[in-house]
Short mmCIF file of C-alpha atoms in Angstrom, two decimals:
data_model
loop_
_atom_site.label_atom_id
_atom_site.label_comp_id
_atom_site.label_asym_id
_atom_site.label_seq_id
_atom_site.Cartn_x
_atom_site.Cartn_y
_atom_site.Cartn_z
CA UNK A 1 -10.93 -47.97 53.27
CA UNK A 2 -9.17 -49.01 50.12
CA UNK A 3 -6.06 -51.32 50.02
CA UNK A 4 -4.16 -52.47 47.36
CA UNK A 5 -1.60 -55.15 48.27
CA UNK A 6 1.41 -55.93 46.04
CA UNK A 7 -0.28 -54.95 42.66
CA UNK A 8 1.70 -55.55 39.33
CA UNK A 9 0.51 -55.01 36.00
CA UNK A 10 2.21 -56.84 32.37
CA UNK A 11 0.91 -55.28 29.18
CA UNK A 12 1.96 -58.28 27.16
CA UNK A 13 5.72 -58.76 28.46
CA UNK A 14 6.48 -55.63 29.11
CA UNK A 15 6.05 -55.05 33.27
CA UNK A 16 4.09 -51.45 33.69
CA UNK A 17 4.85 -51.84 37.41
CA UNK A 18 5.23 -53.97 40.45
CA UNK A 19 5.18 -54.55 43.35
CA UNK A 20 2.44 -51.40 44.55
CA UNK A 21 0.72 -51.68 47.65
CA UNK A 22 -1.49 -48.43 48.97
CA UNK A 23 -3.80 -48.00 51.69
CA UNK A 24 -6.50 -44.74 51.51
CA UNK A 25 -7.85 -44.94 55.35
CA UNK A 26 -10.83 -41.95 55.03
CA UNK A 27 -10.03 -38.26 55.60
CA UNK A 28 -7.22 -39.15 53.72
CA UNK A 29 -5.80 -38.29 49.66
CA UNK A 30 -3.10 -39.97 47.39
CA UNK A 31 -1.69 -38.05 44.53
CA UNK A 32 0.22 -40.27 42.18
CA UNK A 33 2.72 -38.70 39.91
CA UNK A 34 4.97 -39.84 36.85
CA UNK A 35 6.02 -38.55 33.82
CA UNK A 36 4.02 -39.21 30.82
CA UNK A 37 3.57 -42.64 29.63
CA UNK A 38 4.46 -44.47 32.64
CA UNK A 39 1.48 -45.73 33.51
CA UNK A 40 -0.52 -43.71 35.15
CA UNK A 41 -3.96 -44.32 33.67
CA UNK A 42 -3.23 -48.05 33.72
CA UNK A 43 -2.81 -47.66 37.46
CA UNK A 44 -6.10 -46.31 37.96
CA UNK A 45 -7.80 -48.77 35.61
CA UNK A 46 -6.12 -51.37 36.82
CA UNK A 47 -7.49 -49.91 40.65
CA UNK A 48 -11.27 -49.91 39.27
CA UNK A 49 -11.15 -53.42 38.20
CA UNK A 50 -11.08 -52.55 34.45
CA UNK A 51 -8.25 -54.42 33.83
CA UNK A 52 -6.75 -57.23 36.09
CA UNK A 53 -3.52 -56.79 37.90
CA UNK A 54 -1.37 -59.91 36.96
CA UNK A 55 -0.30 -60.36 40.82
CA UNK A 56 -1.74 -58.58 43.50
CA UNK A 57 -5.40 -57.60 45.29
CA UNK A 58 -7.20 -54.73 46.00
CA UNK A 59 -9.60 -54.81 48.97
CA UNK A 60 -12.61 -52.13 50.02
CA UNK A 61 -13.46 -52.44 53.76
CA UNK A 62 -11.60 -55.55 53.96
CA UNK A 63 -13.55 -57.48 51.48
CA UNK A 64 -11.54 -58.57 47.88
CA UNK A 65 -13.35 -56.44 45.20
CA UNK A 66 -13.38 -59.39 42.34
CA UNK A 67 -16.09 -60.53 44.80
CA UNK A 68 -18.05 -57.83 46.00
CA UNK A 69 -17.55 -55.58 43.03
CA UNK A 70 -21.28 -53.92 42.93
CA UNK A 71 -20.39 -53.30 46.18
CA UNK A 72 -17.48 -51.75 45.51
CA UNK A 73 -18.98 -49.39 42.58
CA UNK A 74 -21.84 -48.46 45.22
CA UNK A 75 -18.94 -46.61 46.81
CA UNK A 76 -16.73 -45.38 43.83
CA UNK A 77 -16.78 -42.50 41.37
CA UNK A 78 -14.51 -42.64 39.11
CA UNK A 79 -13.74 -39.45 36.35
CA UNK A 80 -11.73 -40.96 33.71
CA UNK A 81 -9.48 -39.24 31.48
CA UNK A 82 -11.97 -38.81 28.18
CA UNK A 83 -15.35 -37.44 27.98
CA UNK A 84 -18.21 -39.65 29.60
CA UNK A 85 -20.98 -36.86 28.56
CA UNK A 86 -22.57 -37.72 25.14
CA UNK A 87 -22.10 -35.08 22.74
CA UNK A 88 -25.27 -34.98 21.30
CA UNK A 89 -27.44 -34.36 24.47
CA UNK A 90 -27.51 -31.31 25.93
CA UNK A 91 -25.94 -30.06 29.67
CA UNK A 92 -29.27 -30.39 30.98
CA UNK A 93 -29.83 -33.87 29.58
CA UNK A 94 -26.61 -35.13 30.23
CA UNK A 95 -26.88 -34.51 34.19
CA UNK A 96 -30.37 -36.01 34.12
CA UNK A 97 -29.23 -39.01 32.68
CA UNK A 98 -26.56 -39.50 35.56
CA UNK A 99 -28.87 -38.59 38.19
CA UNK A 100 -31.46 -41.29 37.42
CA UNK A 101 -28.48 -43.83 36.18
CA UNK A 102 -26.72 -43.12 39.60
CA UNK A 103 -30.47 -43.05 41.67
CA UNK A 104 -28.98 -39.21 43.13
CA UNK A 105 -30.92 -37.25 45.86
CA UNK A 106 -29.17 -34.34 44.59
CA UNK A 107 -31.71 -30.97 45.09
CA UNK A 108 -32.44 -28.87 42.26
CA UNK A 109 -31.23 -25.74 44.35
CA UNK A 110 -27.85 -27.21 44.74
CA UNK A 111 -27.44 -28.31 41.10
CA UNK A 112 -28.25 -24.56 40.46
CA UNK A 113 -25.86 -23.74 42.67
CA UNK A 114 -23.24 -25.78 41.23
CA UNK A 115 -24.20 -24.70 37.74
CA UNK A 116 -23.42 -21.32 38.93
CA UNK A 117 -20.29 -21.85 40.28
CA UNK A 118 -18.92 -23.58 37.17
CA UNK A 119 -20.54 -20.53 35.31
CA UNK A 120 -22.15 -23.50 32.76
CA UNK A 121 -25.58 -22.14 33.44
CA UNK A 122 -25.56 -19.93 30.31
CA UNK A 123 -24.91 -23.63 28.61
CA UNK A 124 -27.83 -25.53 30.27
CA UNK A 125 -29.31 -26.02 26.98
CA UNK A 126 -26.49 -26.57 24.53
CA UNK A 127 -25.67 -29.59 23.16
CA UNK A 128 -22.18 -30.99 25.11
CA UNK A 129 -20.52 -31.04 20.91
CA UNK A 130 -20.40 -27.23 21.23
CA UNK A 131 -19.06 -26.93 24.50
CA UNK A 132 -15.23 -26.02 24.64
CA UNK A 133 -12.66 -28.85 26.27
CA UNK A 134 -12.10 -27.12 29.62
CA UNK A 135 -16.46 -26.88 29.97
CA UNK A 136 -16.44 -30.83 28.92
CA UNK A 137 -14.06 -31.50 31.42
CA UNK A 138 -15.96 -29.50 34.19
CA UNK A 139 -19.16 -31.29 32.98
CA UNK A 140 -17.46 -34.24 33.76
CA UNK A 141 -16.93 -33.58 37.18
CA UNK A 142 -20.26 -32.64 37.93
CA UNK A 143 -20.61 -36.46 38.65
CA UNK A 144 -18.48 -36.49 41.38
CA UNK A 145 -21.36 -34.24 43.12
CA UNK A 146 -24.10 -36.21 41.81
CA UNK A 147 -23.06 -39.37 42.80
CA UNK A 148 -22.43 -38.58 46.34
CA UNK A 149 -20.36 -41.81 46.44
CA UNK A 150 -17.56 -41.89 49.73
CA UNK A 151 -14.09 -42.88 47.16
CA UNK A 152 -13.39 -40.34 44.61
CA UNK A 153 -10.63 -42.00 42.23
CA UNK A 154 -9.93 -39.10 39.33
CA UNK A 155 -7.52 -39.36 36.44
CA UNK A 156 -6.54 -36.16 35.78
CA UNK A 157 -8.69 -33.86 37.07
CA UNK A 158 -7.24 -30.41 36.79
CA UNK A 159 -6.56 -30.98 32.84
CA UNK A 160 -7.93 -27.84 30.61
CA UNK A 161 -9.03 -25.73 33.92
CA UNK A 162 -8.53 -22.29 34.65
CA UNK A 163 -7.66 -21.13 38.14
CA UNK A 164 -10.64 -20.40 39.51
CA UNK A 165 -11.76 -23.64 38.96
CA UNK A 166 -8.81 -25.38 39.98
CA UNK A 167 -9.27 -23.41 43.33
CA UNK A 168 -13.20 -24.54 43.27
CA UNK A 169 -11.80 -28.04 42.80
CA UNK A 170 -9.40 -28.16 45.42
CA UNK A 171 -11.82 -26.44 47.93
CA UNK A 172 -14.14 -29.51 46.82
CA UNK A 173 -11.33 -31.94 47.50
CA UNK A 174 -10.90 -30.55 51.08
CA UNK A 175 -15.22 -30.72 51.28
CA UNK A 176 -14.97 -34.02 50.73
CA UNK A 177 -12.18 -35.17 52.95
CA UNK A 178 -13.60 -33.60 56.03
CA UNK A 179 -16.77 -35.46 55.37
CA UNK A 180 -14.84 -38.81 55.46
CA UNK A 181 -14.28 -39.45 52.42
CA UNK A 182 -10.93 -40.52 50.33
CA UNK A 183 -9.49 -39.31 47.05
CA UNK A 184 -7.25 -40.98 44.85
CA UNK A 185 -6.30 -38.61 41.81
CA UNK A 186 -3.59 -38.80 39.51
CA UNK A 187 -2.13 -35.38 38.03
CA UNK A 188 1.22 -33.36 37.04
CA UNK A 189 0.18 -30.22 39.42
CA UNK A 190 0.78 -30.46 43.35
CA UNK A 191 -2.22 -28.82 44.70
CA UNK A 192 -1.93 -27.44 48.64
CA UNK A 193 -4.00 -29.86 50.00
CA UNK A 194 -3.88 -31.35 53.56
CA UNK A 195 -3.32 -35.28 54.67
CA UNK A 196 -2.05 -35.39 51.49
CA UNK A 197 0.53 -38.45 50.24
CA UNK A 198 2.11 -38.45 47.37
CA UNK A 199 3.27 -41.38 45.06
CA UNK A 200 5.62 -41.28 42.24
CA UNK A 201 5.19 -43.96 39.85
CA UNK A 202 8.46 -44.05 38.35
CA UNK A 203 9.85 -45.95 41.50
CA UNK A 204 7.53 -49.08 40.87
CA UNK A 205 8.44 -48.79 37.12
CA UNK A 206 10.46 -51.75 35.69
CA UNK A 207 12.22 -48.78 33.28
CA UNK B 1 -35.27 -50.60 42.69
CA UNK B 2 -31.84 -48.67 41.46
CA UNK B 3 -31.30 -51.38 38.86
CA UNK B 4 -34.83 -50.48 37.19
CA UNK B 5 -34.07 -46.40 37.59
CA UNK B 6 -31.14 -46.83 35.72
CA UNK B 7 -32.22 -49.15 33.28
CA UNK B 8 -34.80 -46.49 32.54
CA UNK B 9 -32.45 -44.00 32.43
CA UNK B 10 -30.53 -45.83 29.80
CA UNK B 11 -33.48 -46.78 27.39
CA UNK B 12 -34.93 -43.21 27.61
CA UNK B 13 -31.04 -42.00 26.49
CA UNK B 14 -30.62 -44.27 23.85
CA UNK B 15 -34.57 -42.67 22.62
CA UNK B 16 -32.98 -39.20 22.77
CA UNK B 17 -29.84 -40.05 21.04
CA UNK B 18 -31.91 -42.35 18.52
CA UNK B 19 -33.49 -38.91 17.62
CA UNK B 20 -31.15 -36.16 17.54
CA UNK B 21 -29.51 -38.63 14.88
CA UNK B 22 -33.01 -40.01 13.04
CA UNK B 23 -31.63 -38.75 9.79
CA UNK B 24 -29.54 -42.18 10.31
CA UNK B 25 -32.39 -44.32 10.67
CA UNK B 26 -33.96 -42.22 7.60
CA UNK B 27 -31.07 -42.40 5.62
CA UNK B 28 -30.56 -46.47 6.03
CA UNK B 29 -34.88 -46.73 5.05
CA UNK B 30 -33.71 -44.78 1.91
CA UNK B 31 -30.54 -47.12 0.97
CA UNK B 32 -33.34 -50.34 1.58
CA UNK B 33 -35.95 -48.54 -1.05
CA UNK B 34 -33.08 -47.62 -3.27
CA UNK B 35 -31.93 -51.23 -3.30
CA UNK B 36 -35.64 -52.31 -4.43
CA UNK B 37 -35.25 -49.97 -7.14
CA UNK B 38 -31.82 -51.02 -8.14
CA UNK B 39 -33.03 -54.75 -8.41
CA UNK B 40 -35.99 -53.27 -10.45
CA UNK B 41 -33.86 -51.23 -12.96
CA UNK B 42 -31.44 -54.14 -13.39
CA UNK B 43 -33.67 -56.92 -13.68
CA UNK B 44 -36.23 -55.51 -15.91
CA UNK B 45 -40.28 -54.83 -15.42
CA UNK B 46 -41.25 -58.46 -15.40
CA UNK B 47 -43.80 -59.11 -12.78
CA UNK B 48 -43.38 -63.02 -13.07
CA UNK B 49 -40.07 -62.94 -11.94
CA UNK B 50 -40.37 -60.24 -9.03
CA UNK B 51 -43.41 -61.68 -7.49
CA UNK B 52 -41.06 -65.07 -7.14
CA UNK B 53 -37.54 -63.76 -6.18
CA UNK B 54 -39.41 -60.46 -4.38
CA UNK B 55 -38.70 -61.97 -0.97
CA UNK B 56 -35.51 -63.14 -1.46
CA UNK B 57 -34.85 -59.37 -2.62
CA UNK B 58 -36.54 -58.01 0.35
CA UNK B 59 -34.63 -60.26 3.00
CA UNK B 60 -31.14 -59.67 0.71
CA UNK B 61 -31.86 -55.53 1.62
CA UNK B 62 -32.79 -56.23 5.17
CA UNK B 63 -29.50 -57.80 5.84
CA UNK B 64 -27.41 -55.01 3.94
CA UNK B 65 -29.52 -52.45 5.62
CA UNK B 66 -28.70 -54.01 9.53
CA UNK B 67 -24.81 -53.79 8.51
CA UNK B 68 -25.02 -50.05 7.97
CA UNK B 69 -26.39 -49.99 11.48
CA UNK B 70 -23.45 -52.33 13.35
CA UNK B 71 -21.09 -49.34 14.50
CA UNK B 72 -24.13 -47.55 16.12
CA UNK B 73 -24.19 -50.13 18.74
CA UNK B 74 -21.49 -50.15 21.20
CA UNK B 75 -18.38 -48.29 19.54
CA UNK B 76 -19.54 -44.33 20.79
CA UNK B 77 -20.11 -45.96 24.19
CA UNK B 78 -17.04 -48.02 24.39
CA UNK B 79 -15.05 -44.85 22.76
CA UNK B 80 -16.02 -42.95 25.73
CA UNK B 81 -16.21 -44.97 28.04
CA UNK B 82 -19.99 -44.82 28.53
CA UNK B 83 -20.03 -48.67 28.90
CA UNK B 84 -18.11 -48.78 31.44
CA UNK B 85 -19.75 -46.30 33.37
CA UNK B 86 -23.19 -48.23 33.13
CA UNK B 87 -21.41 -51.19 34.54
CA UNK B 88 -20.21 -49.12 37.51
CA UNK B 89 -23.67 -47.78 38.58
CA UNK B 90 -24.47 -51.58 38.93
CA UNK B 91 -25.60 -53.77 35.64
CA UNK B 92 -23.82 -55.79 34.51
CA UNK B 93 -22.33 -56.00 31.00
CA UNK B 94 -24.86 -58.61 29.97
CA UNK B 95 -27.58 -56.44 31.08
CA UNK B 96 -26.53 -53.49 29.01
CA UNK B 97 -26.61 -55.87 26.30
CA UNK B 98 -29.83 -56.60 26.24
CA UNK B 99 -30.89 -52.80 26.88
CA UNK B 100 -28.88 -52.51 23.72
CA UNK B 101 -30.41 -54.74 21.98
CA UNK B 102 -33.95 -53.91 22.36
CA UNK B 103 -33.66 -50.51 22.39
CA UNK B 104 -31.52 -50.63 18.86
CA UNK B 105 -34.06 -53.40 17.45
CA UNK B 106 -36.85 -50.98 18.31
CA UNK B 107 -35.11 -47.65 16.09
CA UNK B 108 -33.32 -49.57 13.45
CA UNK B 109 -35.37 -52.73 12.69
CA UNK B 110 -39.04 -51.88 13.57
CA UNK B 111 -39.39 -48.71 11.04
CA UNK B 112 -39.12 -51.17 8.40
CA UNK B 113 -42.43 -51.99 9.05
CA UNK B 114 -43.68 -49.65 7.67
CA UNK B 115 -40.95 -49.60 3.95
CA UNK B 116 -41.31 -53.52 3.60
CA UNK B 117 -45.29 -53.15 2.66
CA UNK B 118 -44.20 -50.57 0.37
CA UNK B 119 -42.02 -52.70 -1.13
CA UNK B 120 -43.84 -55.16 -1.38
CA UNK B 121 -45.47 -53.25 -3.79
CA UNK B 122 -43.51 -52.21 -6.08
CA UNK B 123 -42.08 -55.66 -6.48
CA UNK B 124 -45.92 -56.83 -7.16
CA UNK B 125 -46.09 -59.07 -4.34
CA UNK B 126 -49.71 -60.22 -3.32
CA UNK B 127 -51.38 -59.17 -0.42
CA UNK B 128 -51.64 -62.36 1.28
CA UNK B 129 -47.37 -62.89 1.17
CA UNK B 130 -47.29 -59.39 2.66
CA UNK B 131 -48.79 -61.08 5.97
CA UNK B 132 -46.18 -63.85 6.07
CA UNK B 133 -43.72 -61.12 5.34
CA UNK B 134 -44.64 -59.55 7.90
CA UNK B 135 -44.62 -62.24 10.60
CA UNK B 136 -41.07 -63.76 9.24
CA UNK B 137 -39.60 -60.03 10.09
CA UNK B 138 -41.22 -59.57 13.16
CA UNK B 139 -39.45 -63.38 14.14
CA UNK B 140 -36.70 -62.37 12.01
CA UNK B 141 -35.43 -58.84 12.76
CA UNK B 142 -34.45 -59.37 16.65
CA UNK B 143 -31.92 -62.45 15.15
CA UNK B 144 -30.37 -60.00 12.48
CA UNK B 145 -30.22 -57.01 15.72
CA UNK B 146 -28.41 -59.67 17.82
CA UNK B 147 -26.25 -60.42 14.98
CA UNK B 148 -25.11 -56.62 14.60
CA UNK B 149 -24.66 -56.91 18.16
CA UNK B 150 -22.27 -59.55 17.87
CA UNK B 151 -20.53 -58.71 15.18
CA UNK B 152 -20.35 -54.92 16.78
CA UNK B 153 -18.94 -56.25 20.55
CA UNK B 154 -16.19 -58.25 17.87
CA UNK B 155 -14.93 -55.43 16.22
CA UNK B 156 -14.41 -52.77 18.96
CA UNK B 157 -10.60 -53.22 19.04
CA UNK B 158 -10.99 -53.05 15.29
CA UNK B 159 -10.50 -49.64 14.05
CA UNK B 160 -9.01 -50.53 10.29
CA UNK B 161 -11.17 -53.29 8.90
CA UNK B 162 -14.78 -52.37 8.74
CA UNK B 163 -16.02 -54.92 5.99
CA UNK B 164 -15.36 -57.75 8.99
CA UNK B 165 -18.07 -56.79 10.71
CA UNK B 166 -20.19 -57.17 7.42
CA UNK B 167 -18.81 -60.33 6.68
CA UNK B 168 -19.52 -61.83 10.55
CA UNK B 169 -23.31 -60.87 9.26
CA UNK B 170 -23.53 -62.55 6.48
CA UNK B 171 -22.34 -65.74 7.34
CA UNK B 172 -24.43 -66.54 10.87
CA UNK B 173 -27.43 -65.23 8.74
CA UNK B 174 -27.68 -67.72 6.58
CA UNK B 175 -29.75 -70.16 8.54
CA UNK B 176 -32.45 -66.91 8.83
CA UNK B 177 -32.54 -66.46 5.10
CA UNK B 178 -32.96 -69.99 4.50
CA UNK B 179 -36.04 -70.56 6.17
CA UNK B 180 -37.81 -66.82 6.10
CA UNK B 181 -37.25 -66.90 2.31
CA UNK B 182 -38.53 -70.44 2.04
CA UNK B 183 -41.63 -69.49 3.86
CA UNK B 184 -43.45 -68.27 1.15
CA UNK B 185 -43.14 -71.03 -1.47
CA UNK B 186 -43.77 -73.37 0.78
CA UNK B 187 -47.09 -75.60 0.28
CA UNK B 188 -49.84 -74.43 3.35
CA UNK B 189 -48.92 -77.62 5.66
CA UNK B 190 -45.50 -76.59 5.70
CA UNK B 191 -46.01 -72.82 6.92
CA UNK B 192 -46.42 -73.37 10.73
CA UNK B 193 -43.73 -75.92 11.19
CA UNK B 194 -41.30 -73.42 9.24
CA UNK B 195 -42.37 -70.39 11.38
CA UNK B 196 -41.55 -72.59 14.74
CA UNK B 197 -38.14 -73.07 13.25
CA UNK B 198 -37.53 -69.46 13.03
CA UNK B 199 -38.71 -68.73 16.23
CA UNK B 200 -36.50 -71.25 17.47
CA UNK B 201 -33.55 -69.25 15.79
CA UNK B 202 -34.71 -66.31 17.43
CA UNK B 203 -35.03 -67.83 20.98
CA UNK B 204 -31.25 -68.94 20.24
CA UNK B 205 -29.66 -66.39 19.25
CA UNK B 206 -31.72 -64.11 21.96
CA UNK B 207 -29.87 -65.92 24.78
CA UNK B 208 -26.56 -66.67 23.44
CA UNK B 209 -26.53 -62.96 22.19
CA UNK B 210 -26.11 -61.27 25.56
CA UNK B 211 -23.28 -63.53 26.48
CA UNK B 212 -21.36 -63.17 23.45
CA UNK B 213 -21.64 -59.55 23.48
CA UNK B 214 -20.38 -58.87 27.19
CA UNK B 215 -17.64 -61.56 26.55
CA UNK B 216 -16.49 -59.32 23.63
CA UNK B 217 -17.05 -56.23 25.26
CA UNK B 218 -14.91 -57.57 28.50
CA UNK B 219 -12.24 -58.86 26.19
CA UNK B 220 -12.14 -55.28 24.51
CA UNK B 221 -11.92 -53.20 28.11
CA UNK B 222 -8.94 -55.38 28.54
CA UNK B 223 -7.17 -54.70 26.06
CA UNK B 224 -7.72 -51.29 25.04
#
């Protein structure tokens, strides 16, 4: 379970927002909305522990993440909002890399299975520099599968997809929920998705 | 046993990386050979003079060589945010650091063990210096790789002023020129005492290095 209590952010003086307390119990997923610029990314880094809320602390299973941050990662994947997959490896390479960085017991029948679904198999072998933005971005979510970690926390996930993949995504979303897990994502769209809350940024803005 | 997997996984990426782009590492063993030329053209064929400023030629080239090699170390990984996904599956940023470090020393410093005899040669330096070359850039080549690595965690936020990084080079190598370019003038009793000073450099700046890197590199995340 992930709790934030009372989190504010100041990018020099200006306040991003304040004041933000969530709770993600499991089975459960938080969409946060806002127009652009208002903060959204720096809500989700700020969430991960990339940068350091000025008041405020977040908390997984009860224990403060400054302090049992490995422990925290051990249980987080988190998509950013650029591409993590180095363009000069290949697909193929690229996915090895994570398994062994991420120490996955992912079989080789359902990465092929995957592959298939994201229709990237025809790209196993091409270097990621050739790919097109929307088959980066469904690269990048290939992690979320390897990783097999229990909080998903995405930033902008459904950017550059087509439908079917948006529908693979969302069907993923609801995988993952009934297998106890939580989802934070941030996004413009509203997918249909159930024990779903949504936050709007804008009311924790200062502007 | 997941720490050692991934830092495996990292070293063997950086190796595939390192050669998809080996015409980099080619190209900055070309701009060190050109330099020895250069100095040759400009100075004139006098083998008196070359076989006594040779070194200080040689060690001059090394340094300008390591500077083309500075962005190469952490600004495609902090661009994408590669570094921060290492630190999430568990290492921390010191750790990567030194991964870095030896992984970068071992495609960008050691193929110049092969040019420096070479030019050694055409600067008509004797066989017995090229040994003591040798031995001054295996102590001396880790201190100028953590000093790209310093001066590369400095300059991430830094996208308009690329000469800084140069400069940050230059200065905290001076102490390493001093005394690998001394080396070989120095009378016999003097050798050993000067090599334990350079290794002393190099144990220094091999443990401050990883420190001053993930400082930098936490510094950067922060503000970015």
């Amino acid at each position: 379970m992930l709790l934030a209590n009372n989190l504010s952010f100041k990018r020099g003086r200006k306040e991003i927002f304040q004041e933000m307390s969530i709770s993600l119990p499991p089975k459960k997923i938080i969409h946060l909305k806002g127009r652009n610029g208002i903060g959204k990314t720096t809500f989700i880094k700020v969430l991960v522990n990339m940068l350091f809320p000025t008041t405020g602390e977040i908390y997984w299973n009860g224990k403060n993440i400054k302090k049992n941050l490995y422990e925290f990662f051990a249980n987080l994947t988190y998509i950013m909002d650029i591409q993590t997959s180095k363009s000069e490896l290949t697909v193929n390479e690229n996915i090895r890399f994570w398994m062994k960085l991420f120490s996955s017991n992912i079989k080789s029948k359902q990465l092929e299975g995957i592959f298939d679904l994201l229709s990237l198999d025809k790209y196993k072998n091409t270097q990621v520099n050739f790919l097109s933005k929307g088959e980066i971005r469904k690269l990048e979510l290939f992690r979320l599968v390897i990783e097999q970690k229990k909080l998903w926390i995405l930033d902008e996930p459904y950017v550059g997809l087509d439908e079917s993949t948006y529908e693979l995504i969302n069907g993923t979303f609801r995988n993952h929920i009934e297998n106890n897990g939580m989802i934070f994502f941030s996004s413009h769209h509203r997918p249909e998705l159930q024990n779903m809350d949504t936050i709007n940024l804008e009311n924790y803005a200062n502007n | 046993m997941q720490t050692i997997n991934s830092i495996l996984a990292i070293f063997y990426k950086e190796c595939k990386i390192a050669f998809r782009i080996f015409y980099d590492v080619l190209t900055i063993i070309l701009f060190f050979l050109l330099g020895i030329f250069i100095f040759v053209f400009s100075v004139g064929p006098n083998k008196e003079i070359f076989s006594q400023i040779g070194v200080g030629i040689i060690w001059a080239l090394l340094l300008l060589s390591t500077n083309l090699s500075i962005k190469r170390f952490y600004q495609d990984d902090y661009n994408d945010g590669n570094i921060f996904l290492l630190h999430m599956s568990g290492l921390s940023f010191e750790l990567i650091v030194l991964i870095k470090l030896i992984a970068l020393w071992f495609f960008f410093q050691l193929p110049f063990i092969i040019v420096i005899p070479i030019a050694c040669l055409i600067l008509g330096i004797g066989t017995e210096d090229i040994y003591l070359i040798l031995i001054t850039f295996f102590l001396g080549s880790p201190v100028l790789t953590s000093l790209a690595s310093i001066s590369g965690s400095m300059n991430l936020l830094n996208n308009k002023n690329f000469a800084v990084g140069s400069v940050i080079i230059m200065v905290l190598s001076i102490p390493l020129i001093i005394f690998s370019t001394g080396i070989i003038n120095a009378p016999p009793e003097l050798i050993k005492p000067q090599l334990g000073i350079l290794g002393g450099i190099l144990l220094f700046f091999l443990a401050l290095t990883p420190w001053v890197s993930a400082g930098c590199i936490k510094i950067a995340l922060k503000y970015n």
